[in-house]
Structures are given as C-alpha cells and as structure tokens.
Short mmCIF file of C-alpha atoms and ligand atoms in Angstrom, two decimals:
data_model
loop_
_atom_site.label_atom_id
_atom_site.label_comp_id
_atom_site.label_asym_id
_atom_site.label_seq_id
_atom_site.Cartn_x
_atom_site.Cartn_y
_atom_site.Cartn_z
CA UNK A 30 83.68 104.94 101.00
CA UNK A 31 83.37 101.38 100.83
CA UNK A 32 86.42 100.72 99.30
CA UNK A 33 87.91 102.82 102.08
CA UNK A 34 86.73 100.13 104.07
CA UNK A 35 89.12 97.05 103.27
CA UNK A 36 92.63 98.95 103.19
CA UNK A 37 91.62 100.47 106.99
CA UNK A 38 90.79 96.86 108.06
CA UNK A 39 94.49 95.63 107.01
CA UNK A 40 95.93 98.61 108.26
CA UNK A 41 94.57 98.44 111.40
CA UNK A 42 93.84 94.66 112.21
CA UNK A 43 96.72 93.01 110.16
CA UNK A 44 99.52 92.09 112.53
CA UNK A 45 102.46 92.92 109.91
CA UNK A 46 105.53 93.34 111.53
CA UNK A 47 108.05 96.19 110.63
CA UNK A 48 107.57 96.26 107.01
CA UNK A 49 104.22 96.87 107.26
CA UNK A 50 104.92 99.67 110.11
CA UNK A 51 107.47 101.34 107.78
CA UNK A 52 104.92 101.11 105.20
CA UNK A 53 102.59 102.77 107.37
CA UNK A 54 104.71 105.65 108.59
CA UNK A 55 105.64 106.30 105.30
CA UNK A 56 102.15 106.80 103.96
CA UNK A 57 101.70 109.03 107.02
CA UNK A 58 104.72 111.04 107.21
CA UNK A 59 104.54 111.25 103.06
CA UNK A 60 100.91 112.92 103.79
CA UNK A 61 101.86 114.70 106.40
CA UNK A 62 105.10 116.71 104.46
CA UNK A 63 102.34 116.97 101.54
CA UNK A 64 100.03 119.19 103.55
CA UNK A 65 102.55 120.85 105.32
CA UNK A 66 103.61 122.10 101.90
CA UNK A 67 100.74 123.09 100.62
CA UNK A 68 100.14 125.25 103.81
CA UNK A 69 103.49 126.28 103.45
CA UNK A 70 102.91 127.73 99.45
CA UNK A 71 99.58 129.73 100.37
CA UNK A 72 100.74 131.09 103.40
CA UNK A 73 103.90 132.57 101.46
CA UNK A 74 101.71 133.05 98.45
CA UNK A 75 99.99 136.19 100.83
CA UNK A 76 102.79 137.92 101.20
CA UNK A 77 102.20 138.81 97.50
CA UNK A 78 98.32 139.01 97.81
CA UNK A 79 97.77 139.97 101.11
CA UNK A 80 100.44 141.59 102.94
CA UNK A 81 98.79 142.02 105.92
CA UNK A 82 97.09 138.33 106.19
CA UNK A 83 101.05 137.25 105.87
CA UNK A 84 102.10 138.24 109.55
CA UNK A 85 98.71 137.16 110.78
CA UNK A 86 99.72 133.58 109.04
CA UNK A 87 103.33 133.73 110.76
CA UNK A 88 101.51 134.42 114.05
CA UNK A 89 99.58 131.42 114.03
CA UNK A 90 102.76 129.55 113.16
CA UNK A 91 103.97 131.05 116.97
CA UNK A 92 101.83 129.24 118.31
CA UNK A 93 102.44 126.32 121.07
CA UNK A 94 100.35 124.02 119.31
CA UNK A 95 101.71 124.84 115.60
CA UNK A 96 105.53 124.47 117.50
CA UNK A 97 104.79 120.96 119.07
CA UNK A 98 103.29 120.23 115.71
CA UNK A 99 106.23 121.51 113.83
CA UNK A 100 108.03 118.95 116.25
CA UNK A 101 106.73 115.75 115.10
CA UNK A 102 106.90 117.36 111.42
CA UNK A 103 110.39 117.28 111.44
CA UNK A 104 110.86 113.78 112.58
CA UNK A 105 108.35 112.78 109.39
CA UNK A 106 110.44 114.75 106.85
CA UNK A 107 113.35 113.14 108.31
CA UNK A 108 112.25 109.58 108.17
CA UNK A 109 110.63 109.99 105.13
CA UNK A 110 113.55 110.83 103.43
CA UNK A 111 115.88 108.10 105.15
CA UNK A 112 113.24 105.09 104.45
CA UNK A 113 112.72 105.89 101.37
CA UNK A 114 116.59 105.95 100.65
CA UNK A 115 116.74 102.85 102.46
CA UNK A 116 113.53 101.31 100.22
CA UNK A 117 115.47 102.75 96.83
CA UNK A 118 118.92 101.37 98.00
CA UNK A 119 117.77 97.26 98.11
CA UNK A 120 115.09 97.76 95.03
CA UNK A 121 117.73 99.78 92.39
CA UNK A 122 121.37 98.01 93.91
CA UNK A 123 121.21 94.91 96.03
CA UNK A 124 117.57 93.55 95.14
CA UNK A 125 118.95 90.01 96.42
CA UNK A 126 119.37 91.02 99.68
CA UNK A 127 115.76 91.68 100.42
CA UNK A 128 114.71 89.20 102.61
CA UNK A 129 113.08 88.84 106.66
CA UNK A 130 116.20 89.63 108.31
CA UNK A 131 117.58 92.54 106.07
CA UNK A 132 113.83 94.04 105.98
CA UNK A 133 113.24 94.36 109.47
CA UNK A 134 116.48 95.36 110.69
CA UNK A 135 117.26 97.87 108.27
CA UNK A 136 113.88 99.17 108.99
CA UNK A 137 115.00 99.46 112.49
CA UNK A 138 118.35 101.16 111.68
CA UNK A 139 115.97 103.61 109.79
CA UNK A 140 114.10 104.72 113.12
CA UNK A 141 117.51 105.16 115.03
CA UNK A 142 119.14 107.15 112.59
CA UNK A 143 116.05 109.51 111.99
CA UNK A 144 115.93 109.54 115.73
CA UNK A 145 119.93 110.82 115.94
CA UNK A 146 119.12 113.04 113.09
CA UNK A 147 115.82 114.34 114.60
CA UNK A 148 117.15 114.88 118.53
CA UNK A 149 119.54 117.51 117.62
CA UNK A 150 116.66 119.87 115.67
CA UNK A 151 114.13 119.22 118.28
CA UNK A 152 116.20 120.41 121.00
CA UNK A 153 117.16 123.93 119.05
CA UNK A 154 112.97 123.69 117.91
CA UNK A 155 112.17 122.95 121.71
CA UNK A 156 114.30 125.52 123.55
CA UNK A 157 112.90 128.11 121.25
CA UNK A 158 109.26 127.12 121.55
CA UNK A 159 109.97 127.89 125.26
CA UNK A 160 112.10 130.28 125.36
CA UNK A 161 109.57 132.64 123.17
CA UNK A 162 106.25 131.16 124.42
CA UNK A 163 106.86 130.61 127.96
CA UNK A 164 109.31 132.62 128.76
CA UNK A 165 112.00 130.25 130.10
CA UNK A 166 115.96 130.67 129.76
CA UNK A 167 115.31 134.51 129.80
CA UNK A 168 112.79 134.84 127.10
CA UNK B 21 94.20 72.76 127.29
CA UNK B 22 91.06 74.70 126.72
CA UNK B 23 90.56 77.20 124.08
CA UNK B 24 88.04 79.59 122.44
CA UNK B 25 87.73 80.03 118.49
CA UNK B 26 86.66 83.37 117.63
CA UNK B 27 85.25 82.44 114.12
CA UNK B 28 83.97 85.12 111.64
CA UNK B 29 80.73 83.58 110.48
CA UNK B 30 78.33 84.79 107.50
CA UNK B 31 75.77 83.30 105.25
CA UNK B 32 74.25 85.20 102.66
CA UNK B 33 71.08 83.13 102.50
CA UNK B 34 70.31 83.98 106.13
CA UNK B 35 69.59 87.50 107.56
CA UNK B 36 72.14 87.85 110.19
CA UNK B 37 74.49 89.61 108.62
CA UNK B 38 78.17 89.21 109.21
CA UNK B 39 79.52 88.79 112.75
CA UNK B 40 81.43 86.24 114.96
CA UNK B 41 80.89 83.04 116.99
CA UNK B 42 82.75 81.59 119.80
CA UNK B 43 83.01 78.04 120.54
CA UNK B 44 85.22 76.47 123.09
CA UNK B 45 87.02 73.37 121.88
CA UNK B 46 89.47 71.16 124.41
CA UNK B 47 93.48 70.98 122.29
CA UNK B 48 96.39 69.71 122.53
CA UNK B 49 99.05 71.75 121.97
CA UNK B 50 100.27 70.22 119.45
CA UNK B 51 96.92 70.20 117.17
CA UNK B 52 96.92 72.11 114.29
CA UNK B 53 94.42 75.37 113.67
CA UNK B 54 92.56 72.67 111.24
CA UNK B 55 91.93 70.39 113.81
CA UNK B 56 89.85 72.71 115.82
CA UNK B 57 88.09 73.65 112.75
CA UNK B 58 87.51 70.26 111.82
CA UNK B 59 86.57 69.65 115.48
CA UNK B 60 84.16 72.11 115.89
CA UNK B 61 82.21 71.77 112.40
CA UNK B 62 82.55 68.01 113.75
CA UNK B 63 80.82 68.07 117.13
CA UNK B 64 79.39 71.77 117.37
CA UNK B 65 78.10 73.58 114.40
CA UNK B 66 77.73 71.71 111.03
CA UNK B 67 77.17 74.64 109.47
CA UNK B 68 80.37 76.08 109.70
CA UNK B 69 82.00 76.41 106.31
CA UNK B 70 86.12 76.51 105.20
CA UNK B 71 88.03 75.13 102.50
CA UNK B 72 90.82 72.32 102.91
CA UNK B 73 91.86 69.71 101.25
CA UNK B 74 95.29 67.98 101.69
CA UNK B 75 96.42 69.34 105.31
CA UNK B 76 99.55 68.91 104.69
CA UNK B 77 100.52 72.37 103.71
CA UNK B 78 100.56 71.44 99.75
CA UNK B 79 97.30 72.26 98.23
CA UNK B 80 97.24 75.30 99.13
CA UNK B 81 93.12 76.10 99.76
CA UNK B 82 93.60 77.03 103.48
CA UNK B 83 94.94 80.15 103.59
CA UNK B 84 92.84 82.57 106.44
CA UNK B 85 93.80 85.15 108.93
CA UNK B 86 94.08 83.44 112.06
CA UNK B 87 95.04 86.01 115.12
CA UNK B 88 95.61 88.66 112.34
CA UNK B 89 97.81 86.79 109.99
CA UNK B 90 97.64 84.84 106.59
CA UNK B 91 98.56 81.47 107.31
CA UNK B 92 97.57 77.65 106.47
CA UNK B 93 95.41 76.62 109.02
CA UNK B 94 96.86 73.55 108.88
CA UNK B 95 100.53 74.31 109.37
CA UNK B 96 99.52 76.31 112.40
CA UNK B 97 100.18 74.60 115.77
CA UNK B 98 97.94 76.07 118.77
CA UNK B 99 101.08 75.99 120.98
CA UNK B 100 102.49 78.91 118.29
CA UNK B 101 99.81 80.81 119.04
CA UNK B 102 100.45 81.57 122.81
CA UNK B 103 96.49 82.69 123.39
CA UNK B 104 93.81 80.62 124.66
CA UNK B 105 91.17 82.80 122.26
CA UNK B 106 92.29 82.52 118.63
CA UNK B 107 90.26 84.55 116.10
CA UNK B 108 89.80 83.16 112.97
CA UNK B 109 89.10 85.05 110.04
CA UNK B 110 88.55 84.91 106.05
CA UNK B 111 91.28 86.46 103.55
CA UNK B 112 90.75 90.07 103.48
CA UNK B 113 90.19 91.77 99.96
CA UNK B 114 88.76 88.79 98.11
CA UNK B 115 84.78 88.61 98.34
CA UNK B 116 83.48 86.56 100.64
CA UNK B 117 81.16 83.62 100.12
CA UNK B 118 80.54 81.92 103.17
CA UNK B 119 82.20 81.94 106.52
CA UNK B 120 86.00 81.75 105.79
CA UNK B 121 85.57 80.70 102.11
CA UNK B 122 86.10 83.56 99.72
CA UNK B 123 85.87 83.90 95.95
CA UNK B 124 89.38 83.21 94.99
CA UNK B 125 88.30 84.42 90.93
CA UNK B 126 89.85 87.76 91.30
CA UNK B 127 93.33 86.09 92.55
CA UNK B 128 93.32 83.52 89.22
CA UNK B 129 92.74 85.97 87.31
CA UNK B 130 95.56 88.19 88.40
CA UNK B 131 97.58 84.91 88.22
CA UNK B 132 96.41 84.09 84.48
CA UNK B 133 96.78 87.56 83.70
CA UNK B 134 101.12 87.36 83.85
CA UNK B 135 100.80 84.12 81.51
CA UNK B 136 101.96 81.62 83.76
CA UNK B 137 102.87 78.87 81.01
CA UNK B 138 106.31 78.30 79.23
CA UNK B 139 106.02 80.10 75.88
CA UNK B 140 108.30 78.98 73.07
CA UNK B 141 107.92 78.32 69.79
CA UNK B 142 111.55 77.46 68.72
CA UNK B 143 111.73 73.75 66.88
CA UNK B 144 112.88 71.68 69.79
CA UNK B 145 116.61 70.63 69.72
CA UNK B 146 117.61 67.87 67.16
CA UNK B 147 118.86 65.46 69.73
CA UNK B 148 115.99 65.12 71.67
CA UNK B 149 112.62 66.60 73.00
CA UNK B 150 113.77 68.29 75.59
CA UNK B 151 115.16 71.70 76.27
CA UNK B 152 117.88 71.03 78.23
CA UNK B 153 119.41 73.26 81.18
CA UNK B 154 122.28 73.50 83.37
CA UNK B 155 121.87 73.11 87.32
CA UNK B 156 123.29 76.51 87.86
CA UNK B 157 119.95 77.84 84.80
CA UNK B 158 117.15 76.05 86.86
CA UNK B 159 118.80 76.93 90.19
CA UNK B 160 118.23 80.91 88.66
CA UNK B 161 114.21 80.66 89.55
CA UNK B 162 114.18 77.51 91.87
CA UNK B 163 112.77 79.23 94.52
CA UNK B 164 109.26 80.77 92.87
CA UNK B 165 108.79 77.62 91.81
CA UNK B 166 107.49 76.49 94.80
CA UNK B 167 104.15 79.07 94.98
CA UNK B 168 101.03 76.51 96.02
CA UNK B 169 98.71 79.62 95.09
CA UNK B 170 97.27 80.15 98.24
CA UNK B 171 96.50 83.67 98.47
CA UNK B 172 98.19 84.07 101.50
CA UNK B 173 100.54 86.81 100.15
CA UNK B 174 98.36 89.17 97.86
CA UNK B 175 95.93 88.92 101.02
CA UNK B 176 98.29 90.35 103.04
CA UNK B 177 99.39 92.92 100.55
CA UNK B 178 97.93 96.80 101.00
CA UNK B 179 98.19 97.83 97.97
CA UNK B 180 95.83 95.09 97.38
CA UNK B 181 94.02 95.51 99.36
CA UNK B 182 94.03 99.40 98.46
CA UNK B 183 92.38 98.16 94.91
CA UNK B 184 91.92 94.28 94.07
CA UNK B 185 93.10 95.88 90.29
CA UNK B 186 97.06 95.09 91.86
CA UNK B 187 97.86 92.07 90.42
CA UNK B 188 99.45 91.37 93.34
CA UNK B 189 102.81 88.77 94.69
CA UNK B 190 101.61 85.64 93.73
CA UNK B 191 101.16 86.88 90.20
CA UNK B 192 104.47 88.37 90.63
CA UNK B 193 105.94 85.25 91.83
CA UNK B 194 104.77 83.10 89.14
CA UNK B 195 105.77 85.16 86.76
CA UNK B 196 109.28 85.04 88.32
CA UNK B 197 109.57 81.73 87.59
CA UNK B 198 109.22 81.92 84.40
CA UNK B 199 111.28 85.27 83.49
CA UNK B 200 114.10 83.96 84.73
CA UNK B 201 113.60 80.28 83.35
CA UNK B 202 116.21 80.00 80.26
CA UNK B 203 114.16 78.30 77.95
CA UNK B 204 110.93 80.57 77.83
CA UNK B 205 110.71 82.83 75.71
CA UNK B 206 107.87 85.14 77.05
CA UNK B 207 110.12 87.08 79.25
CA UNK B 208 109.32 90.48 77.13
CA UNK B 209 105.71 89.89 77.14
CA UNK B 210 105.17 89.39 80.83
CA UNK B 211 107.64 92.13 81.95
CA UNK B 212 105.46 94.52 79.89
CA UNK B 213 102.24 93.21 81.73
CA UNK B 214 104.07 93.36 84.72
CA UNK B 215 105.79 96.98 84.25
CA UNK B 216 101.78 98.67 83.93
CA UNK B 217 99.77 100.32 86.15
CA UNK B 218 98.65 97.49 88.28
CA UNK B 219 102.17 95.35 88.40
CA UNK B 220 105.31 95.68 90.18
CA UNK B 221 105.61 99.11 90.91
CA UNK B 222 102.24 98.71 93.04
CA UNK B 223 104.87 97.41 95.95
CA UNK B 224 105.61 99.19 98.29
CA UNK B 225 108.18 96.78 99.99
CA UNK B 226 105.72 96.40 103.10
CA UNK B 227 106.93 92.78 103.03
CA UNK B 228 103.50 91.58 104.35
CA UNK B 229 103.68 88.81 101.53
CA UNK B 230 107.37 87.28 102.64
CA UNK B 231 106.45 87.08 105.94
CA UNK B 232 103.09 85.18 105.63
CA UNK B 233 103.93 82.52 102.50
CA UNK B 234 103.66 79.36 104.38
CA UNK B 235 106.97 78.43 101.49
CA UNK B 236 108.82 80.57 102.46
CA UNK B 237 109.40 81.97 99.05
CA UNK B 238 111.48 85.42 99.29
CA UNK B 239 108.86 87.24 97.79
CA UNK B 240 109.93 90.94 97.99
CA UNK B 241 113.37 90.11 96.46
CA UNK B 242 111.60 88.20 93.33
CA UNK B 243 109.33 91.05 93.01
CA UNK B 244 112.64 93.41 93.47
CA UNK B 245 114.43 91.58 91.11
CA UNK B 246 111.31 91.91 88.21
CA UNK B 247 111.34 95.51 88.79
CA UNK B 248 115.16 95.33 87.78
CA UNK B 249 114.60 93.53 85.19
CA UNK B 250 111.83 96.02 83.55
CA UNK B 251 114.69 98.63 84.34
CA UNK B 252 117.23 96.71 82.20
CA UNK B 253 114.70 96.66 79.36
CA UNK B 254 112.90 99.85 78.75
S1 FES C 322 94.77 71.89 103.49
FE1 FES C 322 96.15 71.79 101.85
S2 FES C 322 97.48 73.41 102.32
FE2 FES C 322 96.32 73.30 104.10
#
C-alpha cells in the first residue's frame, strides 16, 4: 500500500491543470468501461449457465440506481474514446504541435464534444429510466 | 504585506515525525519564495533546511512544490501567488532527507541511465577539430538544451510518481538533445533505452512536466517527438 501512497498524493494535491485532469478522467473512465465489461461478460455468460440467474441479472440492470449509473457510463465510454483519439492524433501525426496552448484547449474541445455526443443518449437513456421506473410520459 | 509559510518540516534524527510549521514573515510583493525562506531560516528557525544555490533560476537545486506546484523558489514572486498562506512543500516521489531537501540519486540516475554525453568515435574531420554544423542542425535540438536538471518535471510526472522505475522527462529531455544533435552518433542506443519498459511510452501526455519547467522547455512535444522517432526505427 505504500506505494499507493505517493501517486494519490499527486493526484489529489498536485494543482495540474487540464492535462493532468484529462489524465485523470481517463484513468477513471478507462477503469470504469473495464468493469463495466467484465460485468457485462458474466452477466451474459448466465444465460448459458444459468438461465434463470440471467433475467434476475437484467432485473437488477432496471434498476434506478444501475440507470443513473448507466448515465455517467456513457459519458466515460464516450470521452474515453474521443481523448484518447485526441492523445493518438498529436503523438502519431503532428507531435510538434504539442505544446501549453494546443494541450489545454484541445483538452477542452474534448469535454464539449463528448458532452454534444453524450446529451443526445442521455436524454433517450433518461426518458426511459422514467418512463419505465416512475411511470412518467404514460409508462 | 503579511504572510504565513506553511512549511513541511521533518528530521529523521528527531522523533516528531513528519508534519508542518507555520511562520509568519512580513513581504514585499515583489520578494521571491526564496526570500522568505531565507528570511525565516534567517530570523526564526535555524533549523530549517532547503537547497539553493545561485537564485537566479540557473542552478537548478530549488525545485519544491510551493501551493501545489513544482517551481524554483526563487523565480517565484509572492505577488504570483495571490494567497497570504503559501504552503511549501518537498518534491514528491524522490525520498526525502530533511525538510524540503530530497535525495535527488534516483533522478541522476534516470538521467545517466539515457547516456547523456556525445558519443562518436568517427576520426574527427581533416580540416580541423571540430565537427562542424549548420545553424538550421543545432537549431534541430536547441530547445532541450536548455534542461538545468531540476527535477521539477519528473516530480510532477504520475507515472512517476506511479513507480520512481519511469525514467521520467528530464531523462527524456536530455536525451532529446542529443538524438537529434547531427554529430552523435548514439541515437540507436538511447532510443532503445528509451523505447523499454520504463521510457517514453510511460507518458501519458498529462503535461504536468511542460507546465512546471521553470525553461520553458516544450517537454511533451520532445518526448512526442522520441516516441516518433522509436516508431521510424523498429
Ligand atoms: S537557486 Fe539556483 S535555480 Fe534557484
């Protein structure tokens, strides 16, 4: 655990600017997809195993707190995806252009375009999270 | 203007272990982070233990976190700062020694590790002794030359501090200046130190490093352009 101990300091108490947030939402939304897949494998894997677990599994999915979840997911995966095409796009093709300016605007560009990606979803995710568990717009 | 140091304090020959003092110091605002150091080991607390040397921003040995950030104490101005309590801390990742002077080993030996010497064995040119190069062939690394090895970036680093194996910008820097210098003839070598486990592809563009080197040195893009470089050669 110690060494646990230096890397939580610097993440927590080093005032980086947006690199270092960009570094830290990727680590967390690159975690985050991880588990969610893993989930994902052995909860399908029980359909072969264990039929009956399978729609017990689904259920829990139903849930509020697994939709609201599912939510923020989906913004991860997103941003994920776009920051690390944005990280691949200076290193492989325009190396030289990495510098303070290009870093921490691109890295906000990143956050606006996974948030215009992500709106659209969460609005179908969101009216369906209350249309089938509360009931609203004649659910 | 008044102002309190937060200063992270520890001696290992005592039995308090490590934890923080306050002092409060009068500044101007245009004094330097150094000053107040100076000014409190000075008048308050002999005791108190930091490295420094030229204070002038060219030797390099004053690298700490102050308010959360590598920086040269002494190219800080207090008026930068825009707090009246500035906290004052030692380099995070390297061991440290006493107060805000840590063992800088680890770093020099990342640094030694990437060769940092101009390796060629060729007979020099008949004319002359030297190994002559155009303005547009020293222009090519100009800017890593100007690494004072302070620490400031592979402190700042979290994939260093993540595992003090990374060897880490500066490394990465100084090895820069020599890839790219026309009349080494290393290049292959270092790339291959640089292209293992603990080298390039340990960054993870979090940029940290650009924005504390008190040079200025674009430090992502030399590190990008290594990593291209590796590419072009395996
Ligand atoms: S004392 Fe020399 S760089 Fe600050």
């Amino acid at each position: 655990m110690a060494h646990l101990k230096t890397p939580l300091q610097g993440y927590l108490g080093y005032r980086g600017r947006e690199g270092q947030t960009a570094f830290l939402l990727h680590r967390i939304s690159g975690i985050g997809t991880a588990l969610f897949l893993t989930i994902h494998i052995l909860d399908t894997a029980l359909v072969y195993f264990y039929p009956g677990l399978y729609e017990e599994a689904i259920g829990i999915y139903r849930t509020t707190l697994f939709g609201i979840a599912e939510l923020f997911l989906v913004f991860l995966v997103i941003y994920h995806g776009i920051n690390g095409l944005r990280i691949a796009g200076f290193d492989l093709f325009v190396p030289q252009r990495w510098n303070i300016p290009t870093a921490r605007g691109s890295f906000r560009l990143t956050l606006i375009l996974t948030l215009l990606l992500w709106l659209p979803a969460a609005a179908v995710m969101l009216y369906n999270l209350l249309h089938h568990n509360f009931g609203l717009f004649g659910g | 203007m008044r102002l309190t140091l937060k200063i992270f304090r520890y001696d290992p020959n005592t039995s308090a272990g490590p934890h923080y003092d306050r002092f409060q110091v009068e500044a101007d605002p245009n004094d330097r982070v150094l000053d107040l150091l100076e000014a409190v080991r000075g008048d308050q607390d002999d005791t108190l233990s930091f490295r420094r040397s030229c204070a002038h921003g060219v030797c390099g040995s004053d690298a700490m976190r102050i308010n959360g950030l590598n920086a040269l104490a002494c190219k800080v101005l207090v008026k930068d700062l825009n707090s009246d309590t500035i906290q004052i801390e030692p380099l995070l990742g390297l061991r440290v020694e006493k107060d805000l002077i840590v063992d800088m080993e680890p770093f020099f030996a990342h640094y030694r590790s990437i060769l940092p010497y101009l390796i060629n064995d060729e007979p020099l040119p008949e004319d002359g002794k030297e190994r002559l190069q155009s303005e547009a062939e020293r222009e090519r690394f100009d800017d890593t030359t100007k690494c004072i090895l302070c620490a400031a970036c592979t402190t700042s680093c979290p994939s260093f501090w993540a595992d003090g194996q990374t060897i880490g910008p500066a490394a990465i820097v100084n090895a820069h200046r020599f890839i790219f210098d026309s009349r080494d003839r290393g290049r292959l070598k270092r790339l291959k130190i640089l292209a293992g486990q603990a080298g390039v592809w340990r960054c993870r563009t979090a940029f940290n490093c650009t924005e504390a080197c008190p040079r200025d040195i674009h430090i992502t893009r030399a590190i990008a352009e290594v990593k291209q470089e590796i590419l072009k050669h395996s």
